Protein backbone atom coordinates (compact mmCIF):
# COMPACT_ATOMS: atom_id res chain seq x y z
CA UNK A 1 0.00 0.00 0.00
CA UNK A 2 1.27 3.44 -0.84
CA UNK A 3 0.85 5.83 2.06
CA UNK A 4 0.78 9.52 1.15
CA UNK A 5 2.52 10.38 4.42
CA UNK A 6 5.54 8.25 3.66
CA UNK A 7 5.98 10.16 0.39
CA UNK A 8 6.21 13.45 2.25
CA UNK A 9 2.68 14.50 1.31
CA UNK A 10 1.39 17.53 3.22
CA UNK A 11 -2.35 18.11 3.07
CA UNK A 12 -3.29 21.72 2.43
CA UNK A 13 -6.73 23.25 2.86
CA UNK A 14 -7.89 26.72 1.99
CA UNK A 15 -10.64 28.53 3.88
CA UNK A 16 -11.91 31.28 1.60
CA UNK A 17 -14.25 34.14 2.41
CA UNK A 18 -14.75 37.85 2.34
CA UNK A 19 -14.40 38.09 6.14
CA UNK A 20 -16.14 41.47 6.35
CA UNK A 21 -15.36 41.15 9.26
CA UNK A 22 -14.13 37.76 10.51
CA UNK A 23 -16.56 36.29 13.09
CA UNK A 24 -16.48 33.62 15.78
CA UNK A 25 -18.24 31.36 13.24
CA UNK A 26 -15.34 31.71 10.77
CA UNK A 27 -12.80 31.07 13.52
CA UNK A 28 -14.67 27.91 14.52
CA UNK A 29 -14.46 26.54 10.95
CA UNK A 30 -10.79 27.59 10.60
CA UNK A 31 -9.83 25.87 13.89
CA UNK A 32 -11.61 22.69 12.88
CA UNK A 33 -9.95 22.72 9.44
CA UNK A 34 -6.58 23.19 11.16
CA UNK A 35 -7.17 19.93 13.06
CA UNK A 36 -7.90 18.05 9.85
CA UNK A 37 -5.14 19.32 7.56
CA UNK A 38 -1.37 19.81 7.87
CA UNK A 39 -1.58 23.38 6.58
CA UNK A 40 -4.49 25.77 6.24
CA UNK A 41 -4.47 29.00 4.27
CA UNK A 42 -7.19 31.48 5.18
CA UNK A 43 -7.61 33.42 1.96
CA UNK A 44 -9.51 36.66 1.79
CA UNK A 45 -11.11 36.86 -1.63
CA UNK A 46 -11.23 40.38 -3.01
CA UNK A 47 -14.19 41.05 -5.25
CA UNK A 48 -13.77 44.45 -6.94
CA UNK A 49 -17.51 44.68 -7.60
CA UNK A 50 -18.34 44.44 -3.87
CA UNK A 51 -18.25 47.39 -1.50
CA UNK A 52 -17.08 45.96 1.83
CA UNK A 53 -17.63 47.70 5.17
CA UNK A 54 -13.99 47.07 6.17
CA UNK A 55 -11.00 47.76 3.92
CA UNK A 56 -8.88 44.88 2.63
CA UNK A 57 -6.08 45.95 5.00
CA UNK A 58 -8.38 45.98 8.01
CA UNK A 59 -9.88 42.59 7.17
CA UNK A 60 -6.41 41.04 6.66
CA UNK A 61 -5.22 42.52 9.95
CA UNK A 62 -8.30 41.13 11.76
CA UNK A 63 -7.74 37.66 10.23
CA UNK A 64 -4.04 37.68 11.17
CA UNK A 65 -4.66 38.73 14.76
CA UNK A 66 -7.51 36.31 15.42
CA UNK A 67 -5.72 33.28 13.92
CA UNK A 68 -2.26 34.04 15.33
CA UNK A 69 -2.60 31.36 18.03
CA UNK A 70 -3.24 28.51 15.57
CA UNK A 71 0.16 27.12 14.51
CA UNK A 72 -0.61 25.68 11.04
CA UNK A 73 -2.53 28.71 9.72
CA UNK A 74 -1.30 31.08 7.03
CA UNK A 75 -3.14 34.15 5.78
CA UNK A 76 -3.33 35.40 2.21
CA UNK A 77 -5.56 37.34 -0.17
CA UNK A 78 -6.48 36.85 -3.81
CA UNK A 79 -8.17 38.74 -6.59
CA UNK A 80 -9.61 36.28 -9.09
CA UNK A 81 -11.14 32.83 -9.21
CA UNK A 82 -10.94 30.66 -6.13
CA UNK A 83 -10.37 27.61 -8.37
CA UNK A 84 -7.26 29.30 -9.82
CA UNK A 85 -5.93 30.13 -6.36
CA UNK A 86 -6.53 26.53 -5.23
CA UNK A 87 -4.69 25.21 -8.31
CA UNK A 88 -1.84 27.68 -7.84
CA UNK A 89 -1.14 26.50 -4.28
CA UNK A 90 -2.02 22.85 -5.05
CA UNK A 91 -4.67 22.76 -2.32
CA UNK A 92 -6.05 19.37 -1.32
CA UNK A 93 -9.37 20.90 -0.29
CA UNK A 94 -11.49 24.01 -0.07
CA UNK A 95 -13.17 24.00 3.35
CA UNK A 96 -16.51 25.77 3.72
CA UNK A 97 -18.89 26.07 6.63
CA UNK A 98 -22.55 25.21 6.14
CA UNK A 99 -24.99 26.96 8.40
CA UNK A 100 -28.61 26.59 7.42
CA UNK A 101 -30.05 24.64 4.49
CA UNK A 102 -30.25 27.85 2.51
CA UNK A 103 -26.42 27.92 2.35
CA UNK A 104 -26.46 24.54 0.72
CA UNK A 105 -27.80 25.31 -2.74
CA UNK A 106 -25.36 28.16 -3.38
CA UNK A 107 -22.38 26.33 -1.88
CA UNK A 108 -23.17 23.14 -3.81
CA UNK A 109 -23.31 25.10 -7.05
CA UNK A 110 -19.98 26.77 -6.24
CA UNK A 111 -18.40 23.42 -5.36
CA UNK A 112 -19.45 21.92 -8.70
CA UNK A 113 -18.21 24.97 -10.57
CA UNK A 114 -14.88 24.94 -8.74
CA UNK A 115 -14.41 21.24 -9.39
CA UNK A 116 -15.06 21.65 -13.09
CA UNK A 117 -12.52 24.50 -13.21
CA UNK A 118 -9.98 22.66 -11.04
CA UNK A 119 -10.57 18.89 -10.63
CA UNK A 120 -7.50 18.64 -8.37
CA UNK A 121 -9.19 20.28 -5.38
CA UNK A 122 -12.22 18.90 -3.54
CA UNK A 123 -14.69 21.06 -1.61
CA UNK A 124 -15.40 19.85 1.91
CA UNK A 125 -18.30 21.13 4.00
CA UNK A 126 -18.17 21.34 7.77
CA UNK A 127 -21.46 21.80 9.59
CA UNK A 128 -21.63 25.05 11.55
CA UNK A 129 -21.48 24.70 15.31
CA UNK A 130 -24.85 25.15 17.01
CA UNK A 131 -23.74 28.41 18.67
CA UNK A 132 -22.88 29.98 15.31
CA UNK A 133 -25.65 28.60 13.09
CA UNK A 134 -27.20 32.02 12.62
CA UNK A 135 -24.03 34.07 12.66
CA UNK A 136 -22.86 35.91 9.55
CA UNK A 137 -20.66 38.91 8.85
CA UNK A 138 -23.73 40.78 7.67
CA UNK A 139 -25.44 40.13 11.04
CA UNK A 140 -22.36 41.57 12.80
CA UNK A 141 -22.47 44.66 10.61
CA UNK A 142 -26.18 45.15 11.13
CA UNK A 143 -26.18 44.65 14.92
CA UNK A 144 -22.96 46.65 15.36
CA UNK A 145 -24.16 49.60 13.31
CA UNK A 146 -26.99 50.23 15.69
CA UNK A 147 -24.96 49.74 18.85
CA UNK A 148 -26.15 46.20 19.68
CA UNK A 149 -23.91 43.81 21.61
CA UNK A 150 -21.61 42.05 19.15
CA UNK A 151 -19.32 40.52 21.81
CA UNK A 152 -20.79 37.02 21.35
CA UNK A 153 -20.29 37.30 17.57
CA UNK A 154 -16.80 38.73 17.11
CA UNK A 155 -13.44 37.44 18.46
CA UNK A 156 -12.20 39.30 21.55
CA UNK A 157 -8.96 40.47 19.87
CA UNK A 158 -10.81 42.73 17.42
CA UNK A 159 -14.05 43.46 19.28
CA UNK A 160 -13.33 47.08 20.23
CA UNK A 161 -12.15 48.09 16.77
CA UNK A 162 -15.07 46.43 15.00
CA UNK A 163 -17.49 48.10 17.43
CA UNK A 164 -15.95 51.53 16.96
CA UNK A 165 -15.86 51.30 13.19
CA UNK A 166 -19.46 50.11 12.88
CA UNK A 167 -21.15 52.16 15.53
CA UNK A 168 -21.38 55.39 13.54
CA UNK A 169 -25.12 55.75 13.75
CA UNK A 170 -25.50 55.41 17.48
CA UNK A 171 -25.93 59.13 18.12
CA UNK A 172 -28.64 59.58 15.51
P1 LIG B 1 -20.47 35.44 5.37
O1 LIG B 1 -21.16 34.27 4.70
O2 LIG B 1 -20.67 35.49 6.85
O3 LIG B 1 -20.65 36.77 4.68
P2 LIG B 1 -17.96 34.80 4.14
O4 LIG B 1 -18.40 35.02 2.76
O5 LIG B 1 -16.71 35.47 4.55
O6 LIG B 1 -18.98 35.19 5.27
O7 LIG B 1 -17.93 33.25 4.43
C1 LIG B 1 -16.82 32.46 4.20
C2 LIG B 1 -17.13 31.05 4.60
O8 LIG B 1 -17.38 30.98 5.99
C3 LIG B 1 -18.37 30.44 3.94
O9 LIG B 1 -18.06 29.10 3.61
C4 LIG B 1 -19.41 30.44 5.00
O10 LIG B 1 -20.32 29.40 4.86
C5 LIG B 1 -18.57 30.25 6.23
N1 LIG B 1 -19.19 30.79 7.40
C6 LIG B 1 -19.54 32.06 7.62
N2 LIG B 1 -20.12 32.19 8.82
C7 LIG B 1 -20.15 30.95 9.37
C8 LIG B 1 -20.66 30.41 10.60
N3 LIG B 1 -21.28 31.18 11.46
N4 LIG B 1 -20.50 29.09 10.83
C9 LIG B 1 -19.90 28.31 9.90
N5 LIG B 1 -19.42 28.75 8.73
C10 LIG B 1 -19.54 30.05 8.46
XYZ file of C-alpha atoms and ligand atoms in Angstrom:
199
model
C 0.000 0.000 0.000
C 1.275 3.445 -0.844
C 0.847 5.832 2.059
C 0.782 9.520 1.147
C 2.519 10.384 4.424
C 5.545 8.248 3.659
C 5.979 10.164 0.393
C 6.213 13.453 2.246
C 2.681 14.498 1.308
C 1.389 17.532 3.223
C -2.352 18.109 3.069
C -3.294 21.721 2.431
C -6.732 23.246 2.860
C -7.888 26.715 1.990
C -10.637 28.535 3.878
C -11.912 31.285 1.602
C -14.252 34.145 2.408
C -14.750 37.852 2.343
C -14.398 38.089 6.139
C -16.144 41.467 6.351
C -15.363 41.155 9.264
C -14.127 37.757 10.505
C -16.555 36.293 13.085
C -16.481 33.621 15.776
C -18.242 31.360 13.244
C -15.344 31.710 10.774
C -12.798 31.066 13.525
C -14.668 27.912 14.520
C -14.458 26.537 10.954
C -10.787 27.592 10.604
C -9.827 25.871 13.888
C -11.608 22.688 12.884
C -9.955 22.719 9.442
C -6.584 23.188 11.160
C -7.174 19.934 13.055
C -7.900 18.045 9.846
C -5.137 19.320 7.557
C -1.372 19.810 7.875
C -1.576 23.385 6.584
C -4.493 25.768 6.236
C -4.473 29.000 4.272
C -7.185 31.483 5.179
C -7.610 33.420 1.957
C -9.510 36.661 1.790
C -11.107 36.861 -1.635
C -11.226 40.382 -3.014
C -14.192 41.054 -5.252
C -13.768 44.446 -6.939
C -17.514 44.684 -7.596
C -18.337 44.436 -3.865
C -18.248 47.387 -1.505
C -17.079 45.960 1.826
C -17.629 47.705 5.170
C -13.988 47.074 6.173
C -10.997 47.757 3.925
C -8.882 44.876 2.632
C -6.076 45.955 4.995
C -8.377 45.980 8.012
C -9.876 42.594 7.170
C -6.408 41.044 6.665
C -5.224 42.524 9.950
C -8.296 41.131 11.756
C -7.736 37.662 10.230
C -4.035 37.683 11.166
C -4.656 38.733 14.757
C -7.506 36.312 15.418
C -5.721 33.283 13.925
C -2.260 34.043 15.335
C -2.603 31.362 18.035
C -3.236 28.514 15.570
C 0.164 27.119 14.511
C -0.614 25.684 11.043
C -2.527 28.706 9.723
C -1.298 31.080 7.033
C -3.144 34.153 5.779
C -3.327 35.396 2.211
C -5.559 37.338 -0.169
C -6.483 36.846 -3.808
C -8.172 38.741 -6.587
C -9.605 36.280 -9.086
C -11.139 32.831 -9.208
C -10.938 30.656 -6.128
C -10.366 27.606 -8.373
C -7.260 29.299 -9.825
C -5.935 30.132 -6.363
C -6.533 26.533 -5.231
C -4.690 25.214 -8.310
C -1.837 27.675 -7.839
C -1.144 26.501 -4.285
C -2.023 22.847 -5.046
C -4.668 22.755 -2.322
C -6.051 19.373 -1.319
C -9.368 20.895 -0.286
C -11.490 24.007 -0.068
C -13.174 24.000 3.350
C -16.509 25.770 3.716
C -18.891 26.075 6.627
C -22.552 25.214 6.140
C -24.990 26.960 8.403
C -28.614 26.591 7.417
C -30.049 24.642 4.494
C -30.255 27.846 2.510
C -26.420 27.923 2.351
C -26.460 24.543 0.719
C -27.796 25.312 -2.742
C -25.357 28.158 -3.384
C -22.383 26.330 -1.882
C -23.168 23.135 -3.809
C -23.308 25.096 -7.050
C -19.977 26.774 -6.236
C -18.399 23.420 -5.357
C -19.453 21.918 -8.703
C -18.214 24.973 -10.571
C -14.879 24.944 -8.736
C -14.412 21.236 -9.390
C -15.057 21.653 -13.087
C -12.519 24.496 -13.209
C -9.975 22.663 -11.037
C -10.573 18.890 -10.625
C -7.502 18.644 -8.374
C -9.189 20.282 -5.384
C -12.222 18.901 -3.537
C -14.685 21.060 -1.611
C -15.397 19.848 1.912
C -18.302 21.126 3.999
C -18.165 21.344 7.767
C -21.464 21.804 9.589
C -21.626 25.053 11.550
C -21.483 24.698 15.314
C -24.849 25.151 17.005
C -23.745 28.409 18.669
C -22.876 29.976 15.308
C -25.653 28.598 13.088
C -27.199 32.015 12.623
C -24.034 34.075 12.656
C -22.859 35.909 9.549
C -20.657 38.915 8.855
C -23.733 40.778 7.674
C -25.439 40.132 11.042
C -22.356 41.566 12.805
C -22.466 44.661 10.611
C -26.179 45.151 11.134
C -26.180 44.646 14.921
C -22.962 46.654 15.358
C -24.156 49.603 13.313
C -26.991 50.227 15.690
C -24.965 49.740 18.854
C -26.149 46.196 19.678
C -23.911 43.808 21.607
C -21.609 42.048 19.147
C -19.322 40.519 21.808
C -20.794 37.022 21.350
C -20.291 37.295 17.573
C -16.799 38.734 17.109
C -13.444 37.439 18.455
C -12.197 39.299 21.553
C -8.958 40.474 19.874
C -10.813 42.725 17.415
C -14.045 43.465 19.277
C -13.333 47.082 20.225
C -12.148 48.085 16.770
C -15.074 46.432 15.005
C -17.486 48.097 17.431
C -15.950 51.533 16.955
C -15.863 51.300 13.194
C -19.459 50.108 12.883
C -21.148 52.164 15.531
C -21.379 55.394 13.544
C -25.120 55.755 13.746
C -25.503 55.410 17.485
C -25.930 59.131 18.115
C -28.642 59.581 15.507
P -20.472 35.442 5.366
O -21.165 34.273 4.703
O -20.667 35.489 6.850
O -20.650 36.766 4.676
P -17.961 34.802 4.137
O -18.403 35.016 2.757
O -16.715 35.473 4.548
O -18.976 35.188 5.269
O -17.927 33.249 4.426
C -16.822 32.462 4.201
C -17.133 31.047 4.595
O -17.379 30.977 5.990
C -18.370 30.440 3.939
O -18.056 29.104 3.605
C -19.414 30.445 4.999
O -20.324 29.400 4.856
C -18.566 30.245 6.230
N -19.192 30.788 7.400
C -19.538 32.057 7.621
N -20.125 32.188 8.820
C -20.154 30.955 9.374
C -20.660 30.409 10.596
N -21.279 31.184 11.463
N -20.495 29.091 10.828
C -19.905 28.313 9.904
N -19.421 28.753 8.730
C -19.545 30.047 8.456
